[in-house]
Tab-separated table of C-alpha atoms in Angstrom:
chain	number	residue	atom	x	y	z
W	1	MET	CA	-0.022	0.048	-0.174
W	2	ASN	CA	1.724	2.990	-1.281
W	3	ILE	CA	0.210	6.620	-0.270
W	4	ALA	CA	1.109	10.136	-1.644
W	5	ILE	CA	0.410	13.329	-0.085
W	6	VAL	CA	-0.011	16.565	-2.469
W	7	GLY	CA	0.865	19.597	-0.299
W	8	ALA	CA	2.490	17.734	2.486
W	9	THR	CA	4.174	20.769	4.098
W	10	GLY	CA	0.571	22.696	4.588
W	11	ASN	CA	-1.942	22.805	7.407
W	12	VAL	CA	-3.991	19.957	6.066
W	13	GLY	CA	-0.955	17.911	4.749
W	14	ARG	CA	0.496	17.810	7.943
W	15	LYS	CA	-2.576	16.911	9.759
W	16	ILE	CA	-3.203	14.008	7.302
W	17	ILE	CA	0.151	12.714	8.344
W	18	GLU	CA	-0.689	13.297	12.057
W	19	VAL	CA	-3.867	11.164	11.196
W	20	LEU	CA	-2.194	8.415	9.339
W	21	GLU	CA	0.267	7.892	12.114
W	22	LYS	CA	-2.356	7.011	14.728
W	23	LYS	CA	-4.318	5.061	12.265
W	24	GLU	CA	-3.425	1.497	11.734
W	25	LEU	CA	-3.308	1.493	8.019
W	26	SER	CA	-0.425	-0.494	6.745
W	27	ILE	CA	1.558	1.753	4.457
W	28	ASP	CA	4.404	0.581	2.524
W	29	ASN	CA	5.909	3.711	1.288
W	30	LEU	CA	4.531	7.353	1.874
W	31	TYR	CA	5.362	9.841	-0.740
W	32	LEU	CA	5.239	13.462	0.585
W	33	LEU	CA	4.763	16.049	-2.278
W	34	ALA	CA	4.885	19.747	-2.364
W	35	SER	CA	6.382	22.668	-4.587
W	36	SER	CA	9.832	23.140	-5.684
W	37	LYS	CA	10.330	25.452	-2.642
W	38	SER	CA	9.623	22.576	-0.217
W	39	ALA	CA	11.468	19.836	-1.966
W	40	GLY	CA	14.185	18.435	0.003
W	41	SER	CA	12.935	19.270	3.327
W	42	LYS	CA	12.270	16.460	5.976
W	43	ILE	CA	8.939	15.575	7.620
W	44	LYS	CA	8.719	12.878	10.418
W	45	PHE	CA	6.390	10.081	10.049
W	46	LYS	CA	6.280	6.926	12.300
W	47	GLU	CA	9.990	7.823	13.689
W	48	LYS	CA	11.232	8.143	10.389
W	49	GLU	CA	12.601	11.369	8.498
W	50	HIS	CA	10.786	11.213	4.923
W	51	GLU	CA	11.978	13.580	2.198
W	52	VAL	CA	9.881	16.112	0.538
W	53	PHE	CA	9.465	15.565	-3.287
W	54	ASP	CA	8.768	18.209	-5.979
W	55	LEU	CA	5.467	17.604	-7.204
W	56	GLU	CA	5.868	18.602	-10.618
W	57	ASN	CA	8.456	15.472	-11.148
W	58	PHE	CA	6.289	12.876	-9.485
W	59	ASP	CA	4.993	9.509	-10.970
W	60	PHE	CA	1.559	8.975	-9.609
W	61	SER	CA	1.641	5.341	-10.509
W	62	LYS	CA	3.880	4.773	-7.506
W	63	ALA	CA	1.046	5.465	-5.140
W	64	LYS	CA	-2.341	3.726	-5.062
W	65	ILE	CA	-3.947	6.563	-2.906
W	66	THR	CA	-2.987	10.183	-3.540
W	67	PHE	CA	-4.309	12.988	-0.920
W	68	PHE	CA	-4.523	16.312	-2.645
W	69	ALA	CA	-4.337	19.112	0.010
W	70	ALA	CA	-2.746	22.084	-1.908
W	71	GLY	CA	-5.892	24.087	-3.105
W	72	GLY	CA	-7.946	24.107	-6.007
W	73	LYS	CA	-5.489	25.425	-8.366
W	74	ILE	CA	-3.116	22.574	-7.721
W	75	SER	CA	-5.806	20.288	-7.898
W	76	GLU	CA	-6.880	21.830	-11.230
W	77	LYS	CA	-3.476	21.364	-12.957
W	78	PHE	CA	-2.176	17.952	-11.661
W	79	ALA	CA	-5.283	15.755	-10.238
W	80	VAL	CA	-6.907	14.738	-13.352
W	81	ASN	CA	-3.640	13.402	-14.909
W	82	ALA	CA	-2.673	11.871	-11.712
W	83	ALA	CA	-6.078	9.957	-11.408
W	84	LYS	CA	-4.961	7.880	-14.587
W	85	ASN	CA	-2.751	5.858	-12.082
W	86	SER	CA	-3.920	6.736	-8.418
W	87	ILE	CA	-7.380	7.232	-6.680
W	88	ILE	CA	-7.543	10.739	-5.914
W	89	ILE	CA	-8.807	12.244	-2.593
W	90	ASP	CA	-9.091	15.669	-3.104
W	91	ASN	CA	-9.533	18.259	-0.290
W	92	SER	CA	-9.811	21.233	-2.574
W	93	SER	CA	-13.501	22.774	-3.760
W	94	TYR	CA	-12.352	22.239	-7.449
W	95	PHE	CA	-14.354	18.874	-8.057
W	96	ARG	CA	-16.957	18.993	-5.421
W	97	MET	CA	-19.928	19.898	-7.431
W	98	ASP	CA	-18.877	17.804	-10.231
W	99	PRO	CA	-21.738	15.491	-10.987
W	100	ASP	CA	-19.379	12.784	-11.832
W	101	VAL	CA	-17.342	13.045	-8.650
W	102	PRO	CA	-18.753	11.539	-5.384
W	103	LEU	CA	-18.642	14.225	-2.327
W	104	ILE	CA	-18.271	12.230	0.823
W	105	VAL	CA	-18.345	12.559	4.505
W	106	PRO	CA	-17.946	8.671	5.595
W	107	GLN	CA	-20.448	8.832	8.109
W	108	VAL	CA	-23.225	10.477	6.146
W	109	ASN	CA	-23.124	9.075	2.267
W	110	PRO	CA	-20.485	6.297	1.982
W	111	GLU	CA	-22.598	4.523	-0.284
W	112	HIS	CA	-21.808	7.462	-2.859
W	113	LEU	CA	-18.434	5.710	-3.075
W	114	ASN	CA	-19.767	2.584	-4.790
W	115	ASP	CA	-19.865	4.605	-8.221
W	116	ILE	CA	-16.337	6.244	-8.712
W	117	LYS	CA	-16.374	7.236	-12.500
W	118	LYS	CA	-13.098	9.523	-12.520
W	119	ASN	CA	-10.822	7.911	-9.837
W	120	ILE	CA	-11.578	11.219	-7.976
W	121	ILE	CA	-13.301	11.667	-4.477
W	122	ALA	CA	-13.840	14.990	-3.261
W	123	ASN	CA	-13.762	16.159	0.427
W	124	PRO	CA	-16.364	18.618	1.591
W	125	ASN	CA	-15.682	22.198	2.847
W	126	CYS	CA	-14.880	21.843	6.453
W	127	SER	CA	-17.765	23.946	7.769
W	128	THR	CA	-20.294	21.645	5.669
W	129	ALA	CA	-18.411	18.340	6.816
W	130	GLN	CA	-19.190	19.179	10.521
W	131	LEU	CA	-22.885	20.529	9.835
W	132	VAL	CA	-23.902	17.099	7.610
W	133	ILE	CA	-22.506	14.954	10.410
W	134	ALA	CA	-24.942	16.583	12.847
W	135	LEU	CA	-27.948	16.900	10.533
W	136	LYS	CA	-27.866	13.505	9.029
W	137	PRO	CA	-29.277	11.381	12.066
W	138	LEU	CA	-31.955	14.394	12.304
W	139	HIS	CA	-32.938	14.287	8.892
W	140	ASP	CA	-33.003	10.528	9.019
W	141	LEU	CA	-35.741	10.588	11.874
W	142	PHE	CA	-37.500	13.999	11.246
W	143	LYS	CA	-36.989	14.943	7.462
W	144	ILE	CA	-35.290	18.373	7.494
W	145	LYS	CA	-37.042	21.135	5.565
W	146	ARG	CA	-34.987	24.261	6.240
W	147	VAL	CA	-31.672	25.231	7.804
W	148	VAL	CA	-30.299	28.608	8.912
W	149	VAL	CA	-26.686	28.589	9.769
W	150	SER	CA	-24.234	31.197	10.922
W	151	THR	CA	-20.642	30.073	11.058
W	152	TYR	CA	-17.780	31.270	13.336
W	153	GLN	CA	-14.808	30.113	11.411
W	154	SER	CA	-11.344	29.926	12.745
W	155	VAL	CA	-8.420	31.437	10.808
W	156	SER	CA	-6.777	27.858	10.061
W	157	GLY	CA	-9.261	27.596	7.253
W	158	GLY	CA	-7.304	30.188	5.293
W	159	GLY	CA	-4.026	28.521	5.558
W	160	LYS	CA	-0.886	28.807	7.682
W	161	ALA	CA	-0.342	32.553	6.454
W	162	SER	CA	-3.592	33.400	7.724
W	163	MET	CA	-2.838	31.881	11.265
W	164	ASP	CA	0.524	33.780	11.360
W	165	GLU	CA	-1.190	37.070	10.219
W	166	LEU	CA	-3.775	36.724	13.282
W	167	ILE	CA	-0.576	36.095	15.644
W	168	GLU	CA	1.163	39.280	14.030
W	169	GLN	CA	-1.780	41.237	14.249
W	170	THR	CA	-2.486	40.565	17.818
W	171	LYS	CA	1.095	41.662	18.649
W	172	SER	CA	0.606	44.624	16.868
W	173	VAL	CA	-2.602	45.688	18.640
W	174	LEU	CA	-1.305	44.917	21.975
W	175	ASP	CA	1.783	46.947	21.403
W	176	ASN	CA	0.033	49.866	19.841
W	177	LYS	CA	1.580	49.301	16.477
W	178	LYS	CA	0.081	49.957	12.912
W	179	VAL	CA	-2.186	46.624	11.877
W	180	VAL	CA	-1.464	45.258	8.358
W	181	SER	CA	-3.747	43.237	6.888
W	182	LYS	CA	-2.558	40.886	3.909
W	183	ASN	CA	-4.608	37.747	3.842
W	184	PHE	CA	-7.986	39.315	5.075
W	185	THR	CA	-10.170	42.102	3.997
W	186	LYS	CA	-9.965	43.898	7.331
W	187	GLN	CA	-8.229	43.575	10.498
W	188	ILE	CA	-8.753	40.287	12.004
W	189	ALA	CA	-7.512	40.817	15.462
W	190	PHE	CA	-10.016	41.733	18.039
W	191	ASN	CA	-12.307	41.592	15.157
W	192	VAL	CA	-14.885	39.609	13.079
W	193	ILE	CA	-15.226	39.576	9.170
W	194	PRO	CA	-18.541	38.815	7.927
W	195	GLN	CA	-16.853	37.606	4.669
W	196	ILE	CA	-15.063	34.370	3.698
W	197	ASP	CA	-14.115	34.312	-0.300
W	198	ILE	CA	-15.282	36.323	-2.842
W	199	PHE	CA	-18.934	37.659	-3.509
W	200	SER	CA	-21.713	36.230	-6.050
W	201	ASP	CA	-23.615	38.736	-7.897
W	202	GLU	CA	-26.640	37.810	-5.433
W	203	GLY	CA	-24.565	39.059	-2.360
W	204	TYR	CA	-23.623	35.785	-0.947
W	205	THR	CA	-20.024	34.701	-0.410
W	206	LYS	CA	-18.619	31.794	-2.272
W	207	GLU	CA	-18.282	30.044	1.138
W	208	GLU	CA	-21.844	30.469	2.026
W	209	LEU	CA	-22.916	29.023	-1.496
W	210	LYS	CA	-20.311	26.155	-0.810
W	211	MET	CA	-22.113	25.324	2.433
W	212	THR	CA	-25.640	25.331	0.624
W	213	ASN	CA	-24.596	23.437	-2.758
W	214	GLU	CA	-22.479	20.898	-0.573
W	215	THR	CA	-25.186	19.980	1.785
W	216	LYS	CA	-27.773	19.552	-0.662
W	217	LYS	CA	-25.407	17.112	-2.667
W	218	ILE	CA	-24.390	15.315	0.218
W	219	LEU	CA	-27.500	14.864	2.144
W	220	ASP	CA	-30.753	15.880	0.081
W	221	GLU	CA	-31.449	18.155	-2.594
W	222	LYS	CA	-34.884	19.050	-1.240
W	223	ILE	CA	-33.170	20.760	1.798
W	224	ASP	CA	-33.278	24.451	1.869
W	225	LEU	CA	-30.327	26.091	3.263
W	226	THR	CA	-29.008	29.666	3.742
W	227	ALA	CA	-25.692	30.618	5.525
W	228	THR	CA	-23.819	33.426	6.698
W	229	CYS	CA	-20.111	32.545	7.113
W	230	VAL	CA	-17.951	34.728	9.390
W	231	ARG	CA	-14.335	34.664	10.231
W	232	ILE	CA	-13.013	35.047	13.851
W	233	PRO	CA	-9.747	35.733	15.665
W	234	VAL	CA	-9.531	31.919	16.810
W	235	LEU	CA	-6.517	29.712	15.354
W	236	VAL	CA	-8.374	26.715	14.959
W	237	SER	CA	-11.772	24.852	15.034
W	238	HIS	CA	-15.041	26.250	13.492
W	239	SER	CA	-18.186	26.981	15.250
W	240	GLU	CA	-21.808	26.990	13.814
W	241	SER	CA	-25.076	28.385	15.026
W	242	VAL	CA	-27.717	25.990	13.118
W	243	ASN	CA	-31.616	26.532	13.081
W	244	ILE	CA	-33.510	23.844	11.786
W	245	GLN	CA	-37.130	23.076	10.666
W	246	PHE	CA	-38.167	19.870	10.337
W	247	GLU	CA	-41.351	18.346	8.781
W	248	LYS	CA	-42.078	15.820	11.840
W	249	PRO	CA	-42.530	16.578	15.432
W	250	PHE	CA	-39.636	15.823	17.683
W	251	SER	CA	-38.721	15.687	21.401
W	252	LEU	CA	-35.343	17.038	22.763
W	253	ASP	CA	-34.749	13.671	24.542
W	254	GLU	CA	-34.872	11.962	20.839
W	255	VAL	CA	-32.584	14.692	19.439
W	256	LYS	CA	-30.073	14.223	21.767
W	257	LYS	CA	-30.194	10.333	21.741
W	258	ALA	CA	-29.998	10.354	17.890
W	259	LEU	CA	-26.869	12.807	17.970
W	260	ASP	CA	-25.071	10.972	20.685
W	261	ASN	CA	-25.680	7.666	18.982
W	262	PHE	CA	-24.508	8.681	15.578
W	263	GLU	CA	-20.684	8.197	14.609
W	264	GLY	CA	-18.686	11.111	14.827
W	265	CYS	CA	-21.024	13.252	17.104
W	266	LYS	CA	-20.675	13.739	20.568
W	267	VAL	CA	-23.540	15.749	22.777
W	268	ILE	CA	-22.064	18.173	25.622
W	269	ASP	CA	-25.472	20.157	26.710
W	270	GLU	CA	-25.679	20.820	30.408
W	271	ARG	CA	-27.233	24.195	30.560
W	272	SER	CA	-25.411	25.356	33.056
W	273	ASP	CA	-21.999	27.713	33.116
W	274	GLY	CA	-19.621	26.262	30.746
W	275	GLY	CA	-21.823	23.319	30.074
W	276	TYR	CA	-20.996	23.501	26.219
W	277	LEU	CA	-17.864	23.189	23.783
W	278	SER	CA	-15.828	26.044	22.595
W	279	PRO	CA	-13.336	26.059	19.845
W	280	VAL	CA	-10.360	25.795	22.004
W	281	GLU	CA	-11.693	22.856	23.640
W	282	ALA	CA	-12.882	20.898	20.219
W	283	ALA	CA	-9.296	21.567	18.854
W	284	GLY	CA	-7.239	18.360	18.213
W	285	LYS	CA	-10.338	15.891	18.857
W	286	ASP	CA	-12.107	13.825	16.292
W	287	GLU	CA	-15.784	14.631	17.507
W	288	THR	CA	-18.080	17.105	16.116
W	289	PHE	CA	-19.493	18.284	19.655
W	290	ILE	CA	-23.238	19.704	19.730
W	291	SER	CA	-24.226	21.965	22.454
W	292	ARG	CA	-27.300	24.551	23.243
W	293	ILE	CA	-29.794	22.104	21.892
W	294	ARG	CA	-33.327	23.629	22.293
W	295	GLU	CA	-36.689	24.407	20.650
W	296	ASP	CA	-37.284	27.112	18.607
W	297	LYS	CA	-40.853	28.053	19.747
W	298	THR	CA	-41.286	30.761	17.038
W	299	THR	CA	-41.802	28.033	14.217
W	300	LYS	CA	-43.404	24.709	13.959
W	301	ASN	CA	-40.905	21.766	14.557
W	302	GLY	CA	-37.892	24.060	15.347
W	303	LEU	CA	-34.696	23.358	16.687
W	304	ASN	CA	-31.391	25.187	17.423
W	305	LEU	CA	-28.162	23.967	17.869
W	306	TRP	CA	-24.327	24.911	18.592
W	307	ILE	CA	-22.117	22.809	16.582
W	308	VAL	CA	-18.102	23.125	17.056
W	309	SER	CA	-15.367	20.915	15.492
W	310	ASP	CA	-11.669	21.010	14.622
W	311	ASN	CA	-11.783	22.022	11.005
W	312	LEU	CA	-8.036	20.887	10.058
W	313	LEU	CA	-8.883	17.635	11.650
W	314	ARG	CA	-12.704	16.653	11.577
W	315	GLY	CA	-13.327	18.768	8.451
W	316	ALA	CA	-10.519	17.840	6.335
W	317	ALA	CA	-7.570	15.394	7.276
W	318	LEU	CA	-9.704	12.924	9.203
W	319	ASN	CA	-12.391	12.899	6.888
W	320	ALA	CA	-9.995	12.116	3.768
W	321	VAL	CA	-8.384	9.239	5.627
W	322	GLU	CA	-11.744	7.756	6.571
W	323	ILE	CA	-12.663	7.762	2.900
W	324	ALA	CA	-9.219	6.104	2.269
W	325	GLU	CA	-10.063	3.381	4.860
W	326	ILE	CA	-13.428	2.686	3.410
W	327	LEU	CA	-11.820	2.232	0.032
W	328	ILE	CA	-9.119	-0.220	1.351
W	329	LYS	CA	-11.712	-2.138	3.484
W	330	ASN	CA	-13.923	-2.744	0.415
W	331	ASN	CA	-10.838	-3.465	-2.085
W	332	PHE	CA	-11.367	-0.322	-3.937
W	333	TYR	CA	-14.785	-1.476	-5.015
W	334	GLY	CA	-13.391	-3.798	-7.745
W	335	LYS	CA	-10.747	-1.440	-9.156
């Protein structure tokens, strides 16, 4: 079993390496790939130093599975050609809405892996991944009509440069120095920015449209979803305030039981000071945490939730590795 990771030196690439180290997958050879700038550097995996190779020169026939974790432009340039010789699990947005590419959250729609047409599988947006894990067991029981979600997304969703910028800006504010914004449209330190990605003609940002379109593709085309996505000065973990309207009536006990029994979910809802999960506490953990579970009494069959999860881990790296585990377990569906 040979595995390659494109973008191995980035946030998600390094997290994939961490997840693979914890898993019991039997890996014969691990190929770490990045740009020529990073080629020659070393990354440790299972107590052994692995050299990073130049992506441009890599022969993808060497790898049975290749994780792409380097952004949409790299996936656009290399993934289709790589897929001629390797099964691609892509973390970028480039293939997500391609009708011939399955968009997978293993706990939610693994059956969509039965028909892999292009040798490419897409990972959803990290904010979508944690949302659908919480929606799936509730949709199965009560049939979701509509979802209104407001996100509170950490800067790690924008990559290492965005994390560095938050740290630098925070230092500048505390030292009364001029704040410089390079990766954000406004100051992020001690601030929130109600824009992630570019705006569409109708006023929604690309991030908001991703959540809508991806949720429909993964879970159910009939679900109406509207989102407002906000970047906040937190390093890791995305949070979401979610309002759901169901077709069927529910009880809170049924909701909590369904969520707590669903793989990947953990309910922490004590209705007391601190009886909920925050981004700092979710960082480094595999689960999607659900808190603040309560009825919305302003509408029929309405529910409010607070969802928080490590976006680099649960929303990206772990999701991708779990897809690989299913492929291996099922002997690559006859490929």
